[in-house]
XYZ file of C-alpha atoms in Angstrom:
525
model
C -41.503 -40.961 51.015
C -43.544 -39.354 48.046
C -41.624 -37.423 45.669
C -42.010 -33.825 44.732
C -43.528 -32.338 42.209
C -40.330 -30.311 41.371
C -37.735 -32.847 42.568
C -38.478 -35.382 39.573
C -38.820 -32.213 36.727
C -36.278 -33.142 34.100
C -33.254 -30.814 33.717
C -33.671 -31.090 29.971
C -34.170 -32.073 27.141
C -32.223 -35.067 27.120
C -33.391 -36.087 30.486
C -37.070 -35.360 30.048
C -36.802 -38.260 26.591
C -35.018 -40.578 28.667
C -37.677 -40.198 31.954
C -40.107 -41.286 28.423
C -38.559 -44.068 27.915
C -37.713 -45.810 31.302
C -41.542 -44.991 32.187
C -44.361 -44.066 30.346
C -46.032 -41.938 32.889
C -42.947 -40.606 34.805
C -45.206 -38.007 36.780
C -46.725 -37.657 40.114
C -50.185 -37.384 40.331
C -49.849 -34.015 40.686
C -49.463 -33.509 36.928
C -52.191 -34.953 34.825
C -52.473 -34.336 30.791
C -51.279 -31.423 28.857
C -50.265 -29.821 32.181
C -47.371 -31.537 32.523
C -45.703 -30.648 28.851
C -46.623 -27.052 29.647
C -45.300 -27.153 33.020
C -42.304 -29.004 31.466
C -41.841 -26.575 28.466
C -42.038 -23.398 30.619
C -38.989 -24.616 32.787
C -36.853 -25.584 29.916
C -37.636 -22.283 28.561
C -36.644 -20.355 31.373
C -33.471 -22.680 31.854
C -32.431 -22.293 27.972
C -33.339 -18.343 28.349
C -31.076 -17.286 31.137
C -28.393 -19.899 28.976
C -28.366 -17.860 26.158
C -28.199 -14.256 28.335
C -25.699 -16.032 30.036
C -23.533 -16.874 26.417
C -25.153 -12.527 25.300
C -23.695 -11.676 28.528
C -20.087 -12.841 28.175
C -19.633 -11.694 24.542
C -20.540 -8.101 25.044
C -17.835 -8.221 28.312
C -15.886 -10.034 26.047
C -16.188 -7.721 23.037
C -15.900 -4.296 25.300
C -13.010 -5.384 27.020
C -11.411 -6.034 23.689
C -12.294 -2.199 22.428
C -11.097 -0.933 25.868
C -7.673 -2.597 25.332
C -7.729 -1.355 21.956
C -8.590 2.192 23.414
C -5.764 1.780 26.377
C -2.561 0.579 23.987
C -3.998 3.848 21.637
C -3.519 6.366 24.957
C -0.349 4.090 25.736
C 1.413 5.010 22.058
C -0.021 8.126 21.519
C 1.058 9.281 24.516
C 4.478 8.885 22.827
C 4.571 10.837 19.783
C 5.342 15.140 20.104
C 2.151 17.294 20.893
C 0.692 19.312 22.858
C 0.212 17.718 26.763
C -3.567 17.267 26.005
C -5.866 13.828 27.786
C -6.983 11.732 25.670
C -10.048 11.747 27.543
C -10.816 15.502 26.862
C -9.534 15.780 23.476
C -8.249 18.738 21.013
C -10.809 21.167 22.210
C -9.936 21.511 26.044
C -6.697 23.584 24.674
C -8.071 24.799 21.356
C -12.138 25.446 21.376
C -11.651 26.932 18.249
C -10.282 23.719 16.360
C -14.775 23.047 17.465
C -15.960 26.287 15.711
C -17.852 25.831 12.330
C -14.565 26.588 10.488
C -12.867 23.984 11.386
C -11.066 23.042 8.368
C -9.762 26.994 8.358
C -9.277 26.711 12.086
C -7.011 23.392 12.249
C -4.365 24.297 9.263
C -3.917 27.471 11.659
C -3.478 25.444 14.905
C -1.221 22.556 13.042
C 0.525 25.722 11.714
C 1.505 26.343 15.168
C 1.596 23.153 16.560
C 4.761 21.789 13.834
C 6.539 25.073 14.609
C 6.462 24.040 18.835
C 7.051 20.473 18.188
C 8.720 19.545 15.182
C 7.374 17.461 11.597
C 4.865 15.432 13.526
C 2.536 15.934 16.188
C -0.313 14.673 17.517
C -3.835 15.827 18.154
C -6.911 13.722 20.343
C -10.186 14.574 19.114
C -11.766 12.179 21.787
C -10.712 9.289 23.531
C -10.866 7.297 20.458
C -9.830 9.695 17.900
C -5.973 10.353 17.640
C -4.549 12.907 14.771
C -1.238 12.805 13.830
C -0.201 15.299 11.287
C 2.675 15.354 9.313
C 4.232 18.134 7.550
C 8.311 16.994 6.526
C 8.001 15.454 3.004
C 10.741 12.404 3.447
C 8.279 11.102 7.060
C 5.210 11.835 4.425
C 6.584 9.802 2.185
C 7.231 6.732 4.208
C 4.027 6.842 5.754
C 1.969 7.470 2.598
C 3.654 3.736 1.903
C 2.638 1.523 4.749
C -0.561 3.461 5.491
C -2.202 1.526 2.743
C -6.244 1.951 4.244
C -8.854 4.665 3.503
C -10.729 5.972 6.175
C -13.620 4.647 7.521
C -15.976 7.093 6.917
C -15.320 7.976 3.372
C -15.783 4.088 2.566
C -19.333 4.117 3.847
C -19.425 6.754 2.000
C -18.407 4.936 -1.284
C -20.059 1.667 -0.143
C -23.604 3.275 1.103
C -24.315 5.264 -2.603
C -22.540 2.866 -4.901
C -22.482 -0.855 -3.148
C -19.258 -2.673 -2.588
C -16.687 -1.630 -4.581
C -12.612 -2.768 -5.347
C -10.335 0.533 -6.317
C -12.490 1.852 -3.107
C -12.093 -0.431 -0.957
C -10.321 0.026 2.916
C -7.442 -2.862 2.399
C -6.414 -3.178 -0.717
C -5.574 -6.767 -1.854
C -3.294 -7.954 -4.924
C -6.545 -8.371 -7.689
C -7.611 -4.630 -6.218
C -4.399 -3.393 -6.462
C -3.485 -4.736 -10.411
C -6.899 -3.498 -10.766
C -5.687 -0.285 -10.335
C -2.585 -0.411 -11.771
C -4.483 -1.535 -14.999
C -6.747 1.571 -14.724
C -3.665 3.827 -14.185
C -2.263 2.573 -17.441
C -5.078 2.882 -18.990
C -5.468 6.205 -18.424
C -2.154 7.566 -18.674
C -2.775 6.761 -22.329
C -5.934 8.132 -22.936
C -6.149 11.808 -24.192
C -9.277 14.083 -23.776
C -11.741 13.458 -26.444
C -11.302 15.406 -29.601
C -15.299 15.566 -29.964
C -15.288 17.204 -27.144
C -12.472 19.633 -27.984
C -14.857 20.970 -30.946
C -17.855 21.884 -28.994
C -16.346 23.743 -25.910
C -18.951 26.336 -26.436
C -22.372 26.043 -26.981
C -23.506 29.651 -25.625
C -22.586 32.932 -26.729
C -23.801 34.771 -23.484
C -21.717 34.866 -20.579
C -21.073 31.829 -18.427
C -20.763 30.992 -14.787
C -17.249 29.824 -14.342
C -18.070 27.260 -11.669
C -20.843 25.788 -13.743
C -19.155 25.641 -17.210
C -15.784 24.118 -15.777
C -18.311 21.388 -14.033
C -19.847 20.839 -17.370
C -16.262 20.625 -19.160
C -14.922 18.145 -16.060
C -18.625 16.218 -16.966
C -17.790 15.774 -20.647
C -14.013 14.819 -19.866
C -14.528 12.136 -17.644
C -17.628 10.750 -19.217
C -15.821 10.551 -22.285
C -12.639 9.282 -20.689
C -15.207 6.096 -19.620
C -17.976 5.945 -22.102
C -16.880 7.069 -25.055
C -17.693 9.721 -26.906
C -21.289 7.971 -27.272
C -21.492 9.895 -23.814
C -21.724 13.140 -25.810
C -24.890 12.540 -27.215
C -26.591 9.895 -24.362
C -30.110 11.844 -24.047
C -30.060 11.320 -20.118
C -26.538 12.831 -19.693
C -27.993 16.191 -17.743
C -30.184 14.047 -15.858
C -26.479 11.906 -14.739
C -25.095 15.113 -14.203
C -27.835 16.301 -11.763
C -28.379 13.032 -9.965
C -24.626 12.597 -9.362
C -23.830 16.442 -7.980
C -26.937 15.280 -5.736
C -25.177 12.214 -3.869
C -21.920 13.967 -3.819
C -23.454 16.422 -1.849
C -25.611 14.055 0.667
C -23.546 10.668 0.544
C -20.897 11.695 3.633
C -23.553 13.047 5.591
C -25.485 10.192 5.588
C -22.589 7.850 5.617
C -21.889 10.214 9.129
C -24.589 7.646 10.855
C -23.532 5.005 12.846
C -26.739 2.824 12.589
C -28.168 3.681 8.819
C -31.284 5.954 9.453
C -33.831 4.014 7.871
C -36.999 5.481 9.843
C -35.966 8.744 7.694
C -37.632 9.760 4.706
C -35.012 11.835 3.228
C -32.869 8.310 3.290
C -34.589 6.264 0.991
C -35.024 9.689 -1.078
C -31.460 9.282 -1.174
C -31.055 5.555 -2.182
C -34.374 6.457 -4.695
C -31.305 9.008 -6.397
C -28.096 6.459 -5.836
C -30.498 3.438 -7.572
C -32.080 5.772 -9.917
C -27.972 7.011 -10.618
C -26.851 3.154 -10.680
C -29.285 2.209 -13.216
C -28.197 5.382 -15.605
C -24.776 3.605 -15.505
C -25.717 0.910 -16.733
C -27.540 1.924 -19.867
C -24.929 4.498 -20.806
C -21.959 0.907 -20.293
C -24.509 -0.577 -21.979
C -24.778 1.906 -24.806
C -20.995 2.423 -25.305
C -19.877 -1.580 -25.099
C -16.773 -1.719 -26.728
C -15.701 1.757 -26.763
C -13.809 1.859 -23.775
C -13.944 -2.745 -22.844
C -10.978 -2.123 -20.597
C -12.860 0.172 -18.146
C -16.194 -1.102 -18.720
C -15.079 -4.123 -16.956
C -14.637 -2.732 -14.295
C -18.135 -2.839 -11.878
C -20.713 -0.364 -12.392
C -20.352 0.730 -8.232
C -16.216 1.831 -9.427
C -17.412 3.567 -12.220
C -19.489 5.700 -10.953
C -17.106 6.625 -8.136
C -14.848 7.141 -10.392
C -16.912 9.363 -12.344
C -17.936 11.223 -9.270
C -14.574 11.974 -7.746
C -12.869 12.909 -11.187
C -15.733 15.948 -11.433
C -15.934 17.678 -8.255
C -11.703 17.510 -8.356
C -11.293 18.078 -11.690
C -14.163 21.075 -12.485
C -12.980 22.172 -9.125
C -9.246 22.418 -10.989
C -11.085 23.933 -14.154
C -12.459 26.960 -12.860
C -9.780 27.767 -10.770
C -7.661 28.227 -13.270
C -10.146 30.381 -15.655
C -10.797 32.501 -12.673
C -7.077 33.277 -12.660
C -6.932 33.616 -16.749
C -9.820 35.856 -17.024
C -8.470 38.455 -13.697
C -4.781 37.894 -15.179
C -4.682 38.951 -18.764
C -0.513 39.090 -18.812
C -0.732 35.650 -17.921
C -3.675 34.846 -20.584
C -1.350 35.770 -23.210
C 1.581 34.590 -22.169
C 0.028 30.584 -22.492
C -1.419 32.129 -25.772
C 1.807 32.747 -27.716
C 2.604 29.910 -26.599
C 0.052 27.537 -27.678
C 0.201 29.643 -30.752
C 4.120 28.850 -31.354
C 3.406 25.463 -31.018
C -0.200 24.744 -32.344
C 0.300 25.334 -36.022
C -3.045 23.457 -37.576
C -6.339 23.999 -37.943
C -7.201 20.619 -36.464
C -7.861 19.969 -32.795
C -4.886 20.389 -29.998
C -3.243 17.203 -29.462
C -2.160 15.911 -26.362
C 1.282 15.594 -27.947
C 1.414 19.248 -28.991
C 0.319 19.912 -25.346
C 3.634 18.010 -23.634
C 5.382 21.109 -25.385
C 3.570 23.491 -23.479
C 6.117 23.924 -20.810
C 4.799 27.147 -19.038
C 0.793 26.157 -19.479
C 1.531 22.749 -17.914
C 3.439 24.798 -15.119
C 0.426 26.847 -14.771
C -1.399 23.833 -14.456
C 0.135 22.169 -11.414
C 0.711 25.888 -10.053
C -2.832 25.951 -9.815
C -2.735 22.100 -8.228
C -0.423 23.405 -5.603
C -2.305 26.346 -4.703
C -5.403 24.615 -4.587
C -5.838 21.212 -3.390
C -8.663 19.182 -3.580
C -9.206 18.737 -0.363
C -7.196 21.207 3.186
C -5.620 17.343 4.184
C -4.724 14.574 2.968
C -5.887 11.440 5.017
C -4.637 7.740 5.859
C -5.086 4.868 8.631
C -3.271 1.621 8.975
C -6.756 0.149 10.481
C -4.758 -3.312 11.543
C -0.634 -2.788 12.155
C 1.264 -0.652 13.847
C 2.789 1.399 11.254
C 6.690 1.885 12.894
C 9.026 4.615 11.031
C 12.387 5.246 10.683
C 12.950 7.877 13.598
C 11.373 5.602 15.937
C 8.140 6.727 16.327
C 5.088 4.614 16.452
C 2.178 5.055 15.174
C -0.618 3.190 16.840
C -3.041 1.080 14.767
C -6.237 3.005 14.283
C -4.844 6.382 14.141
C -5.649 8.537 11.226
C -2.899 10.221 10.015
C -3.453 14.085 8.682
C -0.964 16.250 5.688
C -1.960 19.822 5.611
C -1.554 19.802 2.043
C -1.563 23.714 2.321
C 1.699 23.720 5.148
C 3.464 21.080 2.904
C 2.520 22.749 -0.841
C 3.150 26.520 0.191
C 6.658 25.933 2.562
C 8.833 29.039 2.285
C 11.433 26.435 3.164
C 10.621 24.780 0.285
C 9.215 27.738 -2.581
C 10.751 30.097 -1.049
C 9.453 33.641 0.400
C 6.857 33.868 -2.301
C 5.408 30.576 -1.587
C 1.588 32.618 -1.589
C 2.052 34.205 -4.948
C 0.963 32.230 -8.334
C 3.813 31.609 -10.278
C 4.058 29.150 -12.884
C 7.755 29.613 -13.623
C 8.917 28.064 -9.910
C 8.050 24.660 -11.763
C 10.253 25.437 -14.619
C 13.975 24.512 -14.988
C 16.297 27.229 -16.260
C 17.950 24.837 -19.152
C 14.338 24.260 -20.425
C 12.436 27.548 -20.090
C 11.189 28.628 -22.872
C 12.409 25.627 -25.475
C 9.691 24.851 -27.512
C 11.446 21.755 -28.798
C 11.595 20.186 -25.832
C 9.005 18.771 -23.617
C 7.826 19.270 -20.534
C 9.935 17.271 -18.413
C 7.000 16.110 -15.818
C 6.769 12.642 -14.640
C 4.179 10.962 -12.258
C 4.588 14.168 -9.829
C 7.804 15.234 -10.294
C 8.271 18.223 -12.760
C 11.525 20.090 -12.069
C 14.444 19.176 -10.157
C 15.666 22.442 -8.995
C 13.098 22.496 -5.986
C 11.478 19.580 -3.564
C 8.609 18.027 -5.827
C 7.924 15.282 -3.165
C 5.415 18.499 -1.413
C 3.759 18.427 -4.288
C 1.192 15.886 -3.097
C -2.345 16.825 -4.293
C -2.787 13.800 -5.943
C -1.591 11.483 -2.992
C 1.155 9.198 -2.973
C 2.245 5.723 -2.164
C -0.598 2.875 -2.616
C -3.532 5.078 -2.965
C -2.006 7.897 -5.784
C -4.161 8.837 -7.526
C -4.523 6.832 -11.175
C -5.684 9.835 -12.846
C -3.436 12.224 -12.270
C -1.338 12.642 -15.321
C -4.718 12.303 -17.112
C -5.630 15.239 -15.250
C -3.296 17.319 -15.712
C -2.811 16.889 -19.208
C -6.889 16.814 -20.362
C -6.967 20.324 -17.740
C -3.907 22.024 -19.827
C -5.575 20.905 -23.460
C -9.044 21.946 -22.495
C -7.519 25.151 -21.735
C -5.753 25.604 -23.976
C -8.202 24.458 -26.784
C -10.287 27.249 -24.692
C -6.953 30.174 -24.960
C -6.153 28.958 -29.073
C -9.799 30.282 -29.904
C -11.171 32.221 -26.974
C -10.597 35.421 -25.750
C -11.317 35.202 -21.525
C -12.703 38.297 -20.449
C -15.059 39.192 -17.514
C -18.608 39.991 -17.581
C -19.639 43.594 -18.251
C -20.936 44.328 -15.000
C -19.185 41.462 -13.127
C -16.496 43.290 -10.106
C -13.255 44.391 -11.572
C -11.051 43.062 -8.978
C -12.620 39.515 -7.191
C -9.605 38.709 -5.569
C -8.080 35.825 -3.864
C -8.450 35.586 -0.333
C -5.247 34.101 2.506
C -5.507 33.809 5.824
C -2.692 33.027 7.409
C -0.947 29.536 5.415
C -4.354 29.021 3.572
C -5.009 29.582 0.058
C -8.887 30.215 -0.479
C -10.435 29.598 -3.588
C -10.940 32.594 -5.749
C -15.032 33.469 -6.495
C -15.927 32.392 -9.083
C -16.874 35.733 -11.906
C -19.232 34.716 -14.660
C -16.984 34.900 -17.140
C -17.765 35.722 -21.436
C -15.313 33.641 -24.407
C -14.768 35.993 -27.352
C -13.863 34.338 -30.014
C -10.329 35.353 -31.715
C -9.122 36.966 -34.578
C -9.374 33.848 -36.860
C -10.428 31.446 -34.959
C -11.862 28.103 -36.846
């Protein structure tokens, strides 16, 4: 009986080669010429494609099951955390529709305040099937969590990496090398003071100034000279550098919110072009400043850009808030001027050592930090491991831990019934108050043992505490002291007389930015 054509077609490439070795013409007469090879290749391609598709199917199924297992585990562990009885699939919007509004930060802080009253210092909120937020208000729990939660939120890491490339200081999880680099940078900044040339050229204009624009300019000069030396002040491309940096700060998180990079959008490529120009200018100033700040310039270009971006935005906001308070509170301004005049006797610029003795000025800076944190929430997470707290509660891996700074730093049990008022004296102890011979008792965060300053968390704490917090407080205080010593800050003549600070529940709103005029004091250099 003659073997059919289909029966003798080799199933594998190895079978085809073995047939060729044993029989030069293994195919029956129904196959002839090139048709033999093409028939085999089509059959082999079909079988190979099916094998690949099966492998892909098993791989995708495994990934989906793994993710489903993590979500189910998140539901199981998250359900044990105190909080409103919300089904995870529906999220927080089902019981609190105001959380989904446009003013989400304000609504969420107010909502969290009510939740903490009902459920205690640690509560959960579901924003979706895999989005578990855990809010913590108790200072002892916060301290424990910030030590254990060492990861940066994935969105923040994507925003920095998308703009500046792979970073080391801002990676999601720290390793020993990164921790050493952060400690080295913190030590460098702790021993660094604001450049004298910045203080000598505080104001280049005599007309009215927008408070926010002026604060941004001063923050930019302060951080720039700290990282790159005084060469930064005379750099021809400094203005362009500032504009590009602010453009990246504005759009960075928007583009990072895309799960898939939107390479099809022209706006995205314009953003990437801005990032590339910014990197080029950073390399240029690094080359010009070589030798001035060697320990910092050894860091990668992306890390320096991230430091510039984060430092300028947060510092500028705080400087603007302090200047607004001073112009709206003449008595506060005169009290600081009296302290600065009593301590600074020389004609040279005010030194950091002198500022450390200006207790009321430093307390004013810290009170501004308390009432106006850099953001409404301090956020951390542990991406790979669960966090078991001493009280027995387990926070599952992947959950976002939120510290509502307005609630913690404006807590009546910590700061008293006047927690919404601007009172610098709350940072001064009775024994050190008005004592000019003593330095301000301010270490890393703690400034006075009379109240619980573990609640001052604007600079963070734990493994991801801000490496430049001491430098930020002292440099801002030095800048304010230098301005007050030489100038009297006044409102522009046509400006509103009382652009007051708005307060919504526990949320301290930023003072509206007035236009100010700096008038030279009599006898000032």
